Coordinates of C-alpha atoms in Angstrom, one line a residue:
M1 CA 17.4 -19.9 -7.1
F2 CA 14.2 -19.8 -4.4
S3 CA 16.1 -21.5 -1.7
E4 CA 15.7 -18.9 0.3
C5 CA 11.9 -18.0 -0.7
L6 CA 10.0 -16.7 2.1
V7 CA 9.5 -13.1 1.9
F8 CA 6.9 -10.7 3.5
V9 CA 5.7 -7.7 1.3
L10 CA 4.2 -5.5 4.0
L11 CA 2.2 -2.3 3.1
L12 CA 2.4 -0.2 6.2
A13 CA 0.0 -2.5 7.9
L14 CA 1.4 -5.9 10.0
A15 CA -0.3 -8.3 11.3
D16 CA -0.5 -11.8 12.9
A17 CA 0.5 -14.6 9.7
S18 CA 1.0 -18.6 9.7
V19 CA 2.8 -18.9 6.4
T20 CA 5.4 -22.0 5.3
P21 CA 8.5 -21.5 3.4
C22 CA 8.2 -20.6 -0.4
D23 CA 5.5 -18.3 0.3
V24 CA 5.0 -14.7 -0.6
V25 CA 2.6 -12.2 1.8
V26 CA 1.8 -9.1 0.7
Y27 CA 0.2 -6.8 3.1
A28 CA -1.0 -3.8 1.6
P29 CA -3.8 -1.5 3.6
H30 CA -5.9 1.1 1.9
K31 CA -4.6 3.9 0.2
S32 CA -1.0 2.5 -0.4
G33 CA -1.7 1.2 -4.2
S34 CA -3.6 -2.1 -2.7
M35 CA -5.6 -3.0 -5.4
F36 CA -2.4 -2.3 -8.0
I37 CA 0.2 -4.4 -5.9
H38 CA -3.1 -7.0 -6.7
H39 CA -2.6 -6.9 -10.3
Y40 CA 1.4 -6.7 -10.2
F41 CA 1.8 -9.7 -8.1
Q42 CA -1.0 -11.1 -10.2
E43 CA 1.5 -11.1 -13.4
F44 CA 4.4 -12.0 -10.7
A45 CA 3.2 -15.0 -9.7
N46 CA 1.9 -16.3 -13.5
V47 CA 5.4 -15.8 -14.3
S48 CA 7.2 -17.4 -11.5
N49 CA 4.9 -20.2 -11.3
F50 CA 3.5 -19.1 -7.5
E51 CA -0.2 -19.7 -6.9
H52 CA -1.9 -16.6 -6.4
F53 CA -4.6 -15.7 -3.5
S54 CA -6.0 -12.2 -3.0
E55 CA -8.9 -10.7 -1.1
N56 CA -10.1 -9.2 -4.6
Y57 CA -10.8 -13.0 -5.5
D58 CA -13.9 -15.1 -4.0
P59 CA -13.3 -17.3 -1.2
E60 CA -12.0 -20.4 -3.3
R61 CA -8.6 -17.9 -3.4
N62 CA -8.8 -15.6 -0.3
S63 CA -7.0 -15.7 3.0
D64 CA -8.4 -18.4 4.5
A65 CA -7.8 -20.5 1.3
F66 CA -4.6 -19.7 1.4
I67 CA -3.1 -20.5 4.7
S68 CA -4.8 -24.0 3.9
S69 CA -3.0 -24.4 0.6
T70 CA -0.8 -27.1 -0.3
A71 CA 0.7 -25.5 -3.2
P72 CA 4.6 -25.6 -2.8
R73 CA 4.9 -21.9 -4.0
K74 CA 2.3 -19.5 -3.4
I75 CA 1.3 -15.8 -3.0
M76 CA -1.1 -13.7 -1.1
A77 CA -1.3 -10.3 -2.5
P78 CA -3.1 -8.1 -1.1
I79 CA -4.5 -8.8 2.6
R80 CA -4.7 -5.5 3.8
A81 CA -4.7 -5.9 7.9
Q82 CA -4.5 -3.9 10.8
P83 CA -1.4 -2.9 12.7
G84 CA 0.0 -5.7 14.8
K85 CA 2.7 -7.9 15.1
L86 CA 4.2 -10.4 12.1
S87 CA 6.8 -12.8 13.0
V88 CA 9.8 -13.7 10.6
N89 CA 12.9 -15.6 11.2
E90 CA 16.7 -15.1 10.4
N91 CA 16.3 -16.6 6.5
S92 CA 13.1 -14.5 5.7
R93 CA 13.4 -11.9 3.0
V94 CA 11.6 -8.6 4.3
V95 CA 9.7 -6.0 2.0
V96 CA 8.4 -3.1 3.7
H97 CA 6.2 -0.9 1.3
Y98 CA 6.2 2.5 2.4
R99 CA 3.9 5.4 1.4
D100 CA 3.9 8.7 3.6
P101 CA 1.1 8.5 5.8
R102 CA 0.5 12.4 5.3
D103 CA -0.4 11.5 1.3
V104 CA -2.4 8.6 2.9
I105 CA -4.6 10.5 4.8
V106 CA -5.4 12.9 2.0
S107 CA -6.1 10.5 -0.2
S108 CA -8.2 8.6 2.2
Y109 CA -10.5 11.8 2.5
Y110 CA -11.2 12.1 -1.2
S111 CA -11.6 8.3 -1.5
F112 CA -13.9 7.5 1.4
G113 CA -16.0 11.0 1.1
Y114 CA -16.0 11.1 -2.5
S115 CA -14.9 9.0 -4.7
H116 CA -15.1 5.7 -3.8
V117 CA -18.3 3.7 -5.8
A118 CA -21.4 2.8 -3.4
P119 CA -22.4 -0.5 -3.1
P120 CA -25.9 -1.7 -4.6
V121 CA -28.5 0.2 -3.1
T122 CA -30.1 -3.7 -2.2
S123 CA -26.4 -4.3 -0.4
P124 CA -26.4 -4.9 3.5
N125 CA -23.3 -2.6 3.4
Y126 CA -25.1 0.5 1.2
E127 CA -26.5 2.3 4.1
G128 CA -23.2 2.2 6.3
F129 CA -21.1 3.2 3.2
M130 CA -23.5 6.3 2.6
N131 CA -23.2 7.2 6.4
M132 CA -19.6 6.9 6.4
K133 CA -19.2 8.7 2.7
K134 CA -21.6 11.5 4.7
H135 CA -19.6 11.4 8.0
V136 CA -16.2 12.5 5.5
Q137 CA -18.1 15.0 3.8
S138 CA -18.6 17.0 6.6
F139 CA -15.1 17.9 7.3
T140 CA -13.1 20.0 5.4
L141 CA -9.8 18.5 4.5
D142 CA -7.8 20.3 6.8
K143 CA -9.9 19.3 9.5
Y144 CA -10.3 15.4 8.3
V145 CA -6.2 15.6 8.9
M146 CA -6.5 17.1 12.1
K147 CA -8.9 15.0 13.5
N148 CA -6.7 12.1 12.1
R149 CA -3.3 13.4 12.7
Y150 CA -2.4 10.9 15.4
H151 CA -3.1 7.9 13.2
I152 CA -0.5 9.9 10.9
K153 CA 2.4 9.5 13.9
D154 CA 1.1 6.0 15.2
Q155 CA 1.5 4.8 11.3
M156 CA 5.1 6.2 11.0
E157 CA 6.0 4.6 14.5
V158 CA 4.9 1.1 13.7
V159 CA 7.2 0.8 10.3
S160 CA 10.0 2.6 12.6
S161 CA 9.9 0.1 15.1
Y162 CA 8.9 -3.0 12.5
L163 CA 12.3 -2.1 10.5
S164 CA 14.6 -1.3 14.1
D165 CA 13.4 -5.4 15.5
L166 CA 13.5 -7.1 12.3
P167 CA 15.4 -10.2 13.4
V168 CA 17.1 -10.6 10.2
S169 CA 20.2 -9.0 8.3
K170 CA 20.7 -5.8 6.3
N171 CA 20.5 -7.3 3.1
R172 CA 17.7 -9.3 3.8
I173 CA 15.5 -6.0 4.2
Y174 CA 14.0 -4.0 1.2
V175 CA 12.1 -0.7 2.0
S176 CA 9.8 -0.4 -1.6
L177 CA 9.0 3.3 -1.7
Y178 CA 5.2 4.0 -3.3
D179 CA 6.1 7.1 -4.8
K180 CA 8.9 5.0 -6.7
M181 CA 6.5 2.5 -8.1
M182 CA 4.4 4.9 -9.3
N183 CA 6.6 7.5 -11.1
N184 CA 9.5 5.1 -11.6
F185 CA 7.8 1.8 -12.7
S186 CA 10.2 0.0 -14.4
D187 CA 13.5 0.7 -11.9
W188 CA 10.6 -0.3 -9.1
S189 CA 9.8 -3.4 -10.7
N190 CA 13.4 -4.7 -11.2
D191 CA 14.7 -3.8 -7.8
L192 CA 11.8 -6.0 -6.5
C193 CA 12.7 -8.9 -8.5
R194 CA 16.3 -8.7 -8.0
F195 CA 15.7 -8.7 -4.2
V196 CA 13.1 -11.5 -4.6
Q197 CA 16.0 -13.2 -6.8
L198 CA 13.7 -14.0 -9.3
P199 CA 16.2 -14.8 -12.5
S200 CA 16.6 -11.6 -14.1
E201 CA 15.0 -12.8 -18.0
M202 CA 12.1 -13.0 -15.7
C203 CA 11.8 -9.2 -15.0
P204 CA 11.0 -7.6 -18.6
K205 CA 8.1 -10.3 -18.5
I206 CA 6.4 -9.1 -15.2
Y207 CA 7.4 -5.1 -16.3
D208 CA 5.5 -6.0 -19.9
K209 CA 2.4 -7.8 -18.3
A210 CA 2.0 -5.2 -15.4
K211 CA 3.2 -2.1 -16.8
H212 CA -0.5 -0.8 -18.0
H213 CA -1.9 -0.9 -14.4
A214 CA 1.0 1.2 -13.0
V215 CA -0.1 3.7 -16.2
S216 CA -3.6 3.2 -15.5
A217 CA -3.1 4.1 -11.7
R218 CA -1.5 6.8 -12.2
E219 CA -2.8 8.7 -14.8
K220 CA -6.9 7.9 -15.2
P221 CA -8.8 10.7 -13.2
L222 CA -11.3 9.4 -10.8
D223 CA -14.6 9.3 -12.4
V224 CA -16.8 11.3 -10.1
T225 CA -19.4 12.8 -12.4
H226 CA -22.1 10.2 -11.5
M227 CA -22.0 10.7 -7.9
E228 CA -23.9 13.2 -5.5
F229 CA -22.1 15.6 -3.7
K230 CA -22.7 18.2 -1.0
T231 CA -21.4 21.7 -1.7
Q232 CA -17.9 21.4 -2.2
E233 CA -14.7 23.5 -3.4
A234 CA -13.6 22.5 -7.2
S235 CA -10.6 20.7 -5.9
E236 CA -12.6 18.3 -4.1
N237 CA -14.3 17.1 -7.6
A238 CA -11.3 17.6 -9.4
H239 CA -9.1 15.3 -7.1
V240 CA -7.3 12.6 -9.6
R241 CA -4.7 9.7 -8.7
D242 CA -1.9 11.2 -9.9
G243 CA 0.9 9.4 -8.0
K244 CA 2.8 12.1 -6.8
S245 CA 4.5 12.6 -3.6
G246 CA 3.9 15.6 -1.4
Q247 CA 0.1 15.9 -1.5
Y248 CA -0.4 16.9 2.1
L249 CA 1.2 19.9 1.3
S250 CA -2.2 21.4 -0.3
L251 CA -3.0 22.0 3.1
Q252 CA -3.2 25.0 5.4
P253 CA -0.2 26.7 6.8
E254 CA -1.5 26.3 9.9
T255 CA -2.2 22.5 9.5
L256 CA 1.0 22.0 8.2
K257 CA 2.6 23.2 11.0
H258 CA 0.5 20.9 13.3
L259 CA 1.8 18.2 11.8
D260 CA 5.3 19.5 11.8
D261 CA 5.3 19.2 15.3
L262 CA 3.5 16.3 15.9
V263 CA 5.7 13.8 13.3
G264 CA 9.1 15.7 13.0
P265 CA 10.9 13.7 15.5
T266 CA 9.5 10.1 14.6
L267 CA 10.3 11.6 10.8
K268 CA 13.0 12.2 11.2
E269 CA 14.5 8.9 12.6
L270 CA 12.0 7.0 10.5
T271 CA 13.6 8.5 7.1
K272 CA 17.3 7.2 8.0
L273 CA 15.5 4.3 8.4
L274 CA 14.2 4.5 4.8
D275 CA 17.2 5.7 3.3
L276 CA 19.2 2.7 4.9
Y277 CA 16.8 0.5 3.4
S278 CA 15.4 1.5 0.2
V279 CA 18.9 0.4 -2.1
V280 CA 18.8 -3.4 -3.0
S281 CA 21.4 -5.2 -1.2
S282 CA 23.8 -8.0 -3.3

């Protein structure tokens, strides 16, 4: 069943990696559901007898341990990496998990500026974290998006060029959509299991074990009551992880026009590719 089990799961970030047959490697940048991906593939590994590695584990189970492991079936989920090039061969099965970069930028503003919990005051990372938070808070949402607008375009181009250049046949490529993962988890999970060629009887087991993580991520408001804020609009205090698409539509009309002018042609071409690969091929 896993005769062709070199599977790469890429979430907007692509990086150099060294893998062996029967590995599952999950690339998940911040703000694309990377913590949920950790939980989901943890359950996936439990059901399918993969050994699970993750950057959310201690050093004995992180990416370095994954590379050196001799386990016959292993999964690294997630790796949060900077854009780069990942080599795959014609026998690879490739899943590209996509969240609209315009929503990623909006989410990053609220998270990095307001909702992320600070490390302990005694941590060597505390000062840098607080400086980053204050820096983000010095911008309004629209000004933050305008400052990072070229990053939005870059992310779209990375995914578009990668999908176009993959050296594999169409039926070995699958685009997993963040919005579907958050809003129609059952179908998302079943499609992913089917694409990876997991036995059908195992799919409900993964769904039952992981669905509470999806519900929590979709419905639980961010607890910001304990944090110190500068004066800000109520919308910033009230930000919740609702999992809905189109969060960028809350931007001012002039900001939206700047984004449309910048990413319009790139988004048009990318949408064609997303539509082409977002259905699991037989």
